[in-house]
Short mmCIF file of C-alpha atoms and ligand atoms in Angstrom, two decimals:
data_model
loop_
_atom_site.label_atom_id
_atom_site.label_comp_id
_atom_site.label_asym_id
_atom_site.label_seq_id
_atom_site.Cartn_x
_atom_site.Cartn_y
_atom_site.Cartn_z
CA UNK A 172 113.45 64.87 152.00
CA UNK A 173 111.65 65.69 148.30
CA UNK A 174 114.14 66.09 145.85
CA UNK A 175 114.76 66.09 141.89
CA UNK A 176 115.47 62.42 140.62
CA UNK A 177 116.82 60.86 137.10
CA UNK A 178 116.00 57.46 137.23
CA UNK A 179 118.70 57.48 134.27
CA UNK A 180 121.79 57.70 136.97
CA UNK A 181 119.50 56.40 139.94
CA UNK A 182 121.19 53.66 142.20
CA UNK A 183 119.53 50.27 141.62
CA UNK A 184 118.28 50.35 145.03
CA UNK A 185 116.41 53.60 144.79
CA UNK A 186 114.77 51.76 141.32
CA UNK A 187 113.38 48.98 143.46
CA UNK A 188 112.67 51.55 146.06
CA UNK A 189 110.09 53.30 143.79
CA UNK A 190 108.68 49.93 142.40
CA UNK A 191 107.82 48.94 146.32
CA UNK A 192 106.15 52.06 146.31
CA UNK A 193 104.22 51.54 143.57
CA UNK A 194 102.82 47.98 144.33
CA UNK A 195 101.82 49.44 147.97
CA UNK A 196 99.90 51.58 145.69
CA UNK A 197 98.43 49.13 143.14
CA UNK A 198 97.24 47.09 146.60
CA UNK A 199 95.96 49.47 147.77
CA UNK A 200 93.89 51.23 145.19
CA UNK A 201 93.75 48.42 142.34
CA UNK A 202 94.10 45.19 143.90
CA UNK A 203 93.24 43.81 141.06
CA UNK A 204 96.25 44.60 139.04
CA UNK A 205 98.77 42.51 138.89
CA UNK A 206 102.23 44.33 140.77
CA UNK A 207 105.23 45.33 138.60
CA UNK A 208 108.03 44.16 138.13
CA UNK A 209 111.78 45.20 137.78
CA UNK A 210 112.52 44.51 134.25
CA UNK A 211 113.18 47.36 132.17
CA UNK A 212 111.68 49.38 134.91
CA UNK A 213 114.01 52.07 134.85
CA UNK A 214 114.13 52.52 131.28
CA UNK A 215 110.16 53.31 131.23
CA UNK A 216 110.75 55.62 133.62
CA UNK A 217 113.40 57.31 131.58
CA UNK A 218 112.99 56.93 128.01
CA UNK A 219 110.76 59.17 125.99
CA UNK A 220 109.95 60.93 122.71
CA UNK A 221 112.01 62.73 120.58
CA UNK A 222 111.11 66.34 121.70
CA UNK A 223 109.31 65.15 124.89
CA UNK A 224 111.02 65.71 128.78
CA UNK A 225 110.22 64.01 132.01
CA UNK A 226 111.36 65.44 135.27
CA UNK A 227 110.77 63.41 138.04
CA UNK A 228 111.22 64.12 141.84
CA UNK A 229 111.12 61.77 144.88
CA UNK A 230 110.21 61.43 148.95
CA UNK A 231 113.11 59.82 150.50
CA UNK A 232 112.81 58.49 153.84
CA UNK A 233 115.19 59.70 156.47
CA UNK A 234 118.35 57.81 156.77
CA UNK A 235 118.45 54.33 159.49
CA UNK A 236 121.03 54.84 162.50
CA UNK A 237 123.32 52.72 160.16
CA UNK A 238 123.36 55.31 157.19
CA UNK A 239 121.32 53.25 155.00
CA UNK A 240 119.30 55.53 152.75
CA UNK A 241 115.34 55.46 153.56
CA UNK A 242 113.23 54.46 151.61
CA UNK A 243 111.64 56.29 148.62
CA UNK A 244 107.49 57.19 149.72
CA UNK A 245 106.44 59.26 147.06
CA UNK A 246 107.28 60.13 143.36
CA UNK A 247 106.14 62.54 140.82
CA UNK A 248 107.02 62.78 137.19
CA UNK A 249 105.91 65.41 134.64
CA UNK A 250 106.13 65.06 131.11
CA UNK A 251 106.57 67.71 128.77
CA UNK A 252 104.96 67.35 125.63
CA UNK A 253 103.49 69.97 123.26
CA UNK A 254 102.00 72.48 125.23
CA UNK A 255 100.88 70.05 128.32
CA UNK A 256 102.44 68.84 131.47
CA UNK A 257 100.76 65.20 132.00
CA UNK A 258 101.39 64.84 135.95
CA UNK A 259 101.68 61.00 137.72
CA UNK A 260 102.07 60.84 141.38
CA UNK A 261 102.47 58.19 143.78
CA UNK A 262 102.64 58.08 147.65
CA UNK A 263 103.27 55.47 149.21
CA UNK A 264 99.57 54.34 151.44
CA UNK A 265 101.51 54.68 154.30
CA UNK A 266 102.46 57.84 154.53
CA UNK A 267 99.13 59.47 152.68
CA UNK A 268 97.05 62.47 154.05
CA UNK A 269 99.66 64.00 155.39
CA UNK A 270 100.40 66.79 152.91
CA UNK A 271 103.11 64.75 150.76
CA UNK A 272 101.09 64.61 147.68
CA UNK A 273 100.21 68.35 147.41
CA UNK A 274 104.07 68.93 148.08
CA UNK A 275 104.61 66.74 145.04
CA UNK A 276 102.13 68.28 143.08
CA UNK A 277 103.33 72.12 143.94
CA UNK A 278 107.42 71.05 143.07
CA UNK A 279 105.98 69.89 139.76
CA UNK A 280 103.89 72.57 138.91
CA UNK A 281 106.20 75.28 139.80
CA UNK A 282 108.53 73.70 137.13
CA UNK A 283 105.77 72.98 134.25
CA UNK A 284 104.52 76.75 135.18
CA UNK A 285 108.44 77.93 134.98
CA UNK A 286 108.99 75.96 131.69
CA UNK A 287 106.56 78.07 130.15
CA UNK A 288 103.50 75.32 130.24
CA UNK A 289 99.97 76.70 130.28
CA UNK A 290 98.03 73.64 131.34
CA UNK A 291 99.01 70.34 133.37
CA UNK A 292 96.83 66.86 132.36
CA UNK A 293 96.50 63.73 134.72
CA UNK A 294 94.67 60.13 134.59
CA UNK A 295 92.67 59.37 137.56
CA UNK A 296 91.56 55.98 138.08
CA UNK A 297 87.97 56.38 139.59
CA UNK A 298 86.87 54.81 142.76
CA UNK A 299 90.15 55.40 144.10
CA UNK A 300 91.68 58.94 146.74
CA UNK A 301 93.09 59.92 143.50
CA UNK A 302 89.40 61.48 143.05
CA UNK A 303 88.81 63.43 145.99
CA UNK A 304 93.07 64.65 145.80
CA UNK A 305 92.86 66.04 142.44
CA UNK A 306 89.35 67.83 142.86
CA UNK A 307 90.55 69.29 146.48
CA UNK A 308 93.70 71.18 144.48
CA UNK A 309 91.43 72.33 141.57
CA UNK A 310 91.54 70.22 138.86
CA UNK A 311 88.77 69.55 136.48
CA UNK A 312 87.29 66.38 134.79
CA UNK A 313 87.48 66.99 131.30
CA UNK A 314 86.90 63.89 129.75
CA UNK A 315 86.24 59.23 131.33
CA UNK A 316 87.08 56.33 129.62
CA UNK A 317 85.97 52.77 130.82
CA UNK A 318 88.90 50.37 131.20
CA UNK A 319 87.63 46.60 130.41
CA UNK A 320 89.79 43.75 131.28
CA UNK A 321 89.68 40.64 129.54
CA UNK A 322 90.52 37.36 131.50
CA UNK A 323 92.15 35.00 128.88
CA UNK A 324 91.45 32.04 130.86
CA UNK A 325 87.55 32.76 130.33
CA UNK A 326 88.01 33.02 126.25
CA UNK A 327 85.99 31.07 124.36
CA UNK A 328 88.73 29.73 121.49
CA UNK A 329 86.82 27.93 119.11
CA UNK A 330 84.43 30.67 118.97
CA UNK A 331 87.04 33.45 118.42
CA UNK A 332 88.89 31.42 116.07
CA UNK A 333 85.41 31.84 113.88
CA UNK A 334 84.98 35.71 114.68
CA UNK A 335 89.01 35.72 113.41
CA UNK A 336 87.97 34.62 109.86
CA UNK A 337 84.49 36.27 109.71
CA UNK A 338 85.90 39.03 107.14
CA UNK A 339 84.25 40.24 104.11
CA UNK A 340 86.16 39.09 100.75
CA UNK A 341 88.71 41.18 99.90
CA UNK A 342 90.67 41.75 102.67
CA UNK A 343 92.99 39.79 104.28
CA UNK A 344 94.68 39.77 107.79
CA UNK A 345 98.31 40.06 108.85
CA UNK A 346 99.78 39.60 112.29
CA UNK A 347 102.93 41.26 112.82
CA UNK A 348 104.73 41.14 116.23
CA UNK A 349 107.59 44.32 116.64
CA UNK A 350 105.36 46.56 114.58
CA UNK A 351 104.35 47.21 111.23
CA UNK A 352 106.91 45.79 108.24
CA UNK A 353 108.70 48.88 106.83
CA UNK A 354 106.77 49.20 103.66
CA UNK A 355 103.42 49.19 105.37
CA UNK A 356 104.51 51.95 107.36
CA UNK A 357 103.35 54.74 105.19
CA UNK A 358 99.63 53.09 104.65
CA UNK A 359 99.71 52.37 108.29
CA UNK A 360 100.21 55.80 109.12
CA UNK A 361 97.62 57.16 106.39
CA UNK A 362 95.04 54.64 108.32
CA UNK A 363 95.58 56.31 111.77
CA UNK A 364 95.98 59.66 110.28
CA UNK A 365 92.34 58.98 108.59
CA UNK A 366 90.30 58.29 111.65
CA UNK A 367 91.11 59.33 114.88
CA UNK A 368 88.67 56.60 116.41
CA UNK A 369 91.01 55.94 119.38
CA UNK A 370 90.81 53.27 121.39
CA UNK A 371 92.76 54.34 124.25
CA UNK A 372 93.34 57.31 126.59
CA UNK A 373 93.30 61.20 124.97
CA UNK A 374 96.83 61.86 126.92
CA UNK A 375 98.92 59.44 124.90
CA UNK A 376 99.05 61.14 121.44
CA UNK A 377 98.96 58.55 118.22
CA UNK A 378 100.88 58.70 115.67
CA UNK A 379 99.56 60.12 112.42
CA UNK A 380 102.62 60.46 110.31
CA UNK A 381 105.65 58.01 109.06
CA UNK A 382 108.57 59.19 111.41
CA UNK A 383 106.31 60.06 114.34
CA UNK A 384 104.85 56.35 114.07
CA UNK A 385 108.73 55.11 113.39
CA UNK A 386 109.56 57.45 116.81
CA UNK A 387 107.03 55.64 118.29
CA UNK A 388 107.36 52.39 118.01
CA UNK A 389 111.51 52.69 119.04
CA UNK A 390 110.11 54.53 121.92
CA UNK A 391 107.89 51.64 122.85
CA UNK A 392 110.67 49.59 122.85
CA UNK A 393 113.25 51.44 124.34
CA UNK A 394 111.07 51.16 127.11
CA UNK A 395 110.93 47.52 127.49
CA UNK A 396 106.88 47.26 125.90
CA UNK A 397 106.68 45.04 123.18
CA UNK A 398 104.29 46.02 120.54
CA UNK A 399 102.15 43.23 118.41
CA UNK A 400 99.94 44.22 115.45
CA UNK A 401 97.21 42.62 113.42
CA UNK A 402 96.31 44.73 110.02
CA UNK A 403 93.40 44.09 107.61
CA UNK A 404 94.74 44.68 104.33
CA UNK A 405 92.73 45.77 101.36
CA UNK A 406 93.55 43.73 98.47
CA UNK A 407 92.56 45.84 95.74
CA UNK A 408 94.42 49.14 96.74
CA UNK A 409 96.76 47.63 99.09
CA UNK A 410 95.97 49.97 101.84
CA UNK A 411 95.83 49.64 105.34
CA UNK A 412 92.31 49.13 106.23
CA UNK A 413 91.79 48.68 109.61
CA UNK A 414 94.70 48.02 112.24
CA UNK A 415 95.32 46.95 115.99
CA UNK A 416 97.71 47.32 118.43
CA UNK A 417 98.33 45.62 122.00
CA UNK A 418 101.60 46.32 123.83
CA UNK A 419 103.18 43.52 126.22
CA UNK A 420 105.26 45.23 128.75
CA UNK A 421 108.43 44.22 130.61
CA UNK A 422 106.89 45.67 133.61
CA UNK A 423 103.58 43.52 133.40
CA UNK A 424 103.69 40.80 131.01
CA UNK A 425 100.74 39.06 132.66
CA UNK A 426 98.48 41.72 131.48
CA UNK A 427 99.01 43.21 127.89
CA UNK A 428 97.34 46.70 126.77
CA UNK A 429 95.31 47.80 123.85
CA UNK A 430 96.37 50.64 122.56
CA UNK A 431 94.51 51.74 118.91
CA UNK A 432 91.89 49.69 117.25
CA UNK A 433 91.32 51.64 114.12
CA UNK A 434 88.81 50.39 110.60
CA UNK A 435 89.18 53.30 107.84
CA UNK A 436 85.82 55.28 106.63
CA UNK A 437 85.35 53.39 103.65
CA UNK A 438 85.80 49.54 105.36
CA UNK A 439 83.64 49.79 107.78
CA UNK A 440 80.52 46.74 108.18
CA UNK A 441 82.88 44.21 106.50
CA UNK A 442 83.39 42.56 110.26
CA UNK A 443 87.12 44.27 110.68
CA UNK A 444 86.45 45.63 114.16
CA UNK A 445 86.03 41.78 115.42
CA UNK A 446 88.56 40.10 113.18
CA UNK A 447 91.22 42.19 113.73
CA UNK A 448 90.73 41.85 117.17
CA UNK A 449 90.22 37.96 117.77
CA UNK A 450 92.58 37.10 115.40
CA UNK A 451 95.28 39.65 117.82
CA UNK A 452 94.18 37.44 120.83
CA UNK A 453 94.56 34.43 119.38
CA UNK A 454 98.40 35.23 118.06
CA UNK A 455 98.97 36.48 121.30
CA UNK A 456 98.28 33.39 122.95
CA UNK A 457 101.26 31.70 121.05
CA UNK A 458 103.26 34.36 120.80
CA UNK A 459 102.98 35.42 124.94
CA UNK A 460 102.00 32.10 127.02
CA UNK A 461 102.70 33.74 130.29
CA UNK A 462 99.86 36.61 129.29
CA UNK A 463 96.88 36.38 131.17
CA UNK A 464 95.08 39.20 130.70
CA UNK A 465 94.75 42.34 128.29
CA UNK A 466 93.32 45.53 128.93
CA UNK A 467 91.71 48.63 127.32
CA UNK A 468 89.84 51.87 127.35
CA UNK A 469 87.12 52.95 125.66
CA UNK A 470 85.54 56.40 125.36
CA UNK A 471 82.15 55.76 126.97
CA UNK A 472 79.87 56.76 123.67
CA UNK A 473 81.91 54.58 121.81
CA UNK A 474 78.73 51.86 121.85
CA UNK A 475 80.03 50.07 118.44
CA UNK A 476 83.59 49.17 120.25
CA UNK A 477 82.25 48.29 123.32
CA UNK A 478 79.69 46.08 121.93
CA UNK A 479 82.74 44.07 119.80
CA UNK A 480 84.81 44.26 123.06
CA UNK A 481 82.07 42.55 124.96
CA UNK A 482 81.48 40.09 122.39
CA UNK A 483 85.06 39.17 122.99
CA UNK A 484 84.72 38.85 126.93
CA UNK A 485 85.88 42.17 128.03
CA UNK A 486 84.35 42.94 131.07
CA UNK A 487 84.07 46.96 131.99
CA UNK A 488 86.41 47.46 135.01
CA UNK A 489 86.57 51.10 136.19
CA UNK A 490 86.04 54.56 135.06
CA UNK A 491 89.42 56.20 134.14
CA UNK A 492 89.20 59.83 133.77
CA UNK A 493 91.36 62.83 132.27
CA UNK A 494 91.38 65.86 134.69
CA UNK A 495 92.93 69.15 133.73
CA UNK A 496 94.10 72.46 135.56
CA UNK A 497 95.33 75.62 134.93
CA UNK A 498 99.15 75.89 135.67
CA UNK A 499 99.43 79.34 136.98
CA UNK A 500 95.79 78.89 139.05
CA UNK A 501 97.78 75.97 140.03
CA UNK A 502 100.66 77.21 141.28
CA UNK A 503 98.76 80.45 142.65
CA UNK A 504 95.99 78.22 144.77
CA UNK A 505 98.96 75.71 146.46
CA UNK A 506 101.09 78.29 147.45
CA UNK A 507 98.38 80.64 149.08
CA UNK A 508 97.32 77.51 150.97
CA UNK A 509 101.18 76.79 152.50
C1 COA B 776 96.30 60.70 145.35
C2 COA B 776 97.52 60.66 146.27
C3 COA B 776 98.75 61.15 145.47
C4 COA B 776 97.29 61.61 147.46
O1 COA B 776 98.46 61.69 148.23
P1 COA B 776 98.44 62.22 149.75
O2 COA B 776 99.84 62.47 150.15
O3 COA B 776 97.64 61.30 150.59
O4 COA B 776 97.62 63.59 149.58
P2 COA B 776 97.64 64.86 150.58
O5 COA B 776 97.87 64.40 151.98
O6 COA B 776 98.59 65.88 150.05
O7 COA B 776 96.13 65.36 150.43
C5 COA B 776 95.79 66.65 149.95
C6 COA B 776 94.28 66.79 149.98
O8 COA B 776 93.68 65.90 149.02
C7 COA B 776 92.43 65.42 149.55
N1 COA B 776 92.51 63.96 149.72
C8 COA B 776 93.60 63.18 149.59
N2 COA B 776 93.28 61.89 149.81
C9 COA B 776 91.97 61.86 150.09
C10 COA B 776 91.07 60.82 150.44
N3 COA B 776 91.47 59.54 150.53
N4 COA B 776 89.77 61.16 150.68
C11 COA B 776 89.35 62.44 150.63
N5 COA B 776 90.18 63.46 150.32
C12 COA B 776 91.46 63.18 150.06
C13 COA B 776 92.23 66.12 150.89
O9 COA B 776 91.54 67.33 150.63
C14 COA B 776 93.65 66.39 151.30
O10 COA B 776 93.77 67.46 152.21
P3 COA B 776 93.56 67.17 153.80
O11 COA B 776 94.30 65.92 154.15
O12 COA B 776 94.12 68.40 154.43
O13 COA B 776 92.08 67.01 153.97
C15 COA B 776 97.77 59.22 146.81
O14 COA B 776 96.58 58.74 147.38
C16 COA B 776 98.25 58.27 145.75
O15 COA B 776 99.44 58.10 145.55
N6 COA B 776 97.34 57.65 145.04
C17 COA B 776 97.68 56.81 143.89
C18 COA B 776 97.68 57.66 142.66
C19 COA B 776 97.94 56.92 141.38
O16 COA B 776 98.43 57.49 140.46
N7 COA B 776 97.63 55.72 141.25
C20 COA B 776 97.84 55.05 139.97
C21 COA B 776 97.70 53.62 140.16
S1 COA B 776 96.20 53.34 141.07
#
């Protein structure tokens, strides 16, 4: 039985239901990873953006002979945000290739297309089914990241704890774990608004002014992920002049994400890039002693940041791509095919 779901009101059990689900999934197609957990598991399924929706639906196993509910096999979310449904579904390896996920897929669509959506986005971790699904119902690769992983067990200290302080004169560094202090904000979000040199996937927007950044970062954790920062501050002007950004979440606090790594126009060659980002690792190790791994993406021509990442003992993991489709063609294709 697929039907619509708020993980807001769900019963506890259907919660745990969907995180089952989703570590069958993670063992099956990133065994790697390590499986989620519980905590605040709900609340990153529910919590969002201010102006931002996410409908989800789910496929419920049928009832035992005692009444107990079955359990949950597959779940789709779509969230609406500016003019783009961004689509995540998960069935359960059990129960795959036999139609489920297209069914998923359609209920969605029909909505986003409904809603008045024109396009729907996805992230497809390569080398998984995900690939051959999302090209068999028409969607197109528009754009790969790598994702590196960096083992924290294999991290050279003493040599990062050097890289940390390698930092032209004039600047100085500032760790701050929860997010940026209230009066950096507005420099903060002049430095991200300046360069758009993302460090992590096109379908999570950044935020380029005060109150979106201030959104943000509530929304971050609302959602049980705990955001750390590292700044390079310019002495002189006092702006922000570089700035990074991993997130520890509730879900999986073994392995933290990078989110932005960003060095204004005018800073760059001082050695930012590095500092920034060894100093972050070494805080975190402090700050997070169960964290044993953290993980980013990097747009593939991005040769300066992957060379600094590399340095650091990132090692390139998989190819994580952005695939696009047209709602209506969508809808049209799916239902023709039923
Ligand atoms: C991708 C996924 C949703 C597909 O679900 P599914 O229920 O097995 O898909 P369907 O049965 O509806 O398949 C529809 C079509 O997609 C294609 N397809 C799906 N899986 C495929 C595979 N492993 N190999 C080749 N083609 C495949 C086929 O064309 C299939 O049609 P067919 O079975 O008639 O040939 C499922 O594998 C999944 O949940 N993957 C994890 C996705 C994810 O987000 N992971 C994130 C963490 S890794």
């Amino acid at each position: 039985m697929v039907r619509e779901w708020d993980p807001r009101t769900a019963s506890s059990d259907e919660v745990a239901s969907v995180l089952d689900t989703l570590n069958a999934v993670l063992a099956a197609d990133l065994p790697q990873d390590p499986p989620w957990r519980e905590s605040s598991l709900r609340e990153y399924l529910s919590e969002v953006m201010p102006g931002e929706r996410r409908i989800s639906w789910v496929a419920q196993g049928e009832p035992g002979p005692d009444g107990v509910p079955g359990p949950i096999l597959g779940h789709v979310h779509v969230l609406l945000l500016g003019d783009i449904g961004v689509l995540e579904v998960l069935v359960h390896p059990d129960v795959r290739r036999t139609g489920l996920g297209r069914e998923l897929v359609l209920l969605a669509a029909r909505r986003v297309y409904q809603e008045g959506f024109q396009s729907i986005g996805v992230e497809v971790v390569g080398d998984t089914p995900a690939v051959a699904f999302y090209e068999a119902l028409g969607f197109a690769r528009e754009y790969v990241e790598t994702r590196s992983v960096l083992d924290l067990g294999a991290v050279d200290w003493p040599a990062l704890a050097e890289m940390a302080t390698g930092i032209g004169a004039g600047y100085h560094l500032e760790f701050c774990p929860g997010g940026p202090p209230d009066d950096l904000i507005e420099a903060y979000a002049r430095a991200k608004a300046e360069v758009r040199d993302v460090d992590d996937g096109e379908l999570r927007p950044s935020s380029y002014d005060p109150q979106r950044l201030r959104d943000s970062l509530d929304t971050l954790h609302r959602r049980g992920m705990k955001p750390y920062i590292v700044l390079a501050l310019h002495e002189h002007s006092g702006e922000v002049a570089g700035l990074t950004e991993v997130v520890v979440p509730a879900q999986h606090p073994t392995r933290a994400d990078q989110y932005d790594t960003i060095v204004v126009q005018d800073h760059r060659g001082y050695g930012i890039d590095r500092a920034i980002k060894a100093r972050m690792l070494l805080e975190l190790r402090s700050a997070e002693p169960t964290l044993a791994e953290v993980q980013t993406w990097n747009a593939q021509a991005n040769e300066a940041m992957l060379k600094v990442n590399a340095e650091l003992g990132y090692r390139p993991d998989r190819e994580w791509c952005e695939y696009s489709v047209d709602v209506a063609e969508l809808v049209h294709r799916l239902d023709a095919a039923r």
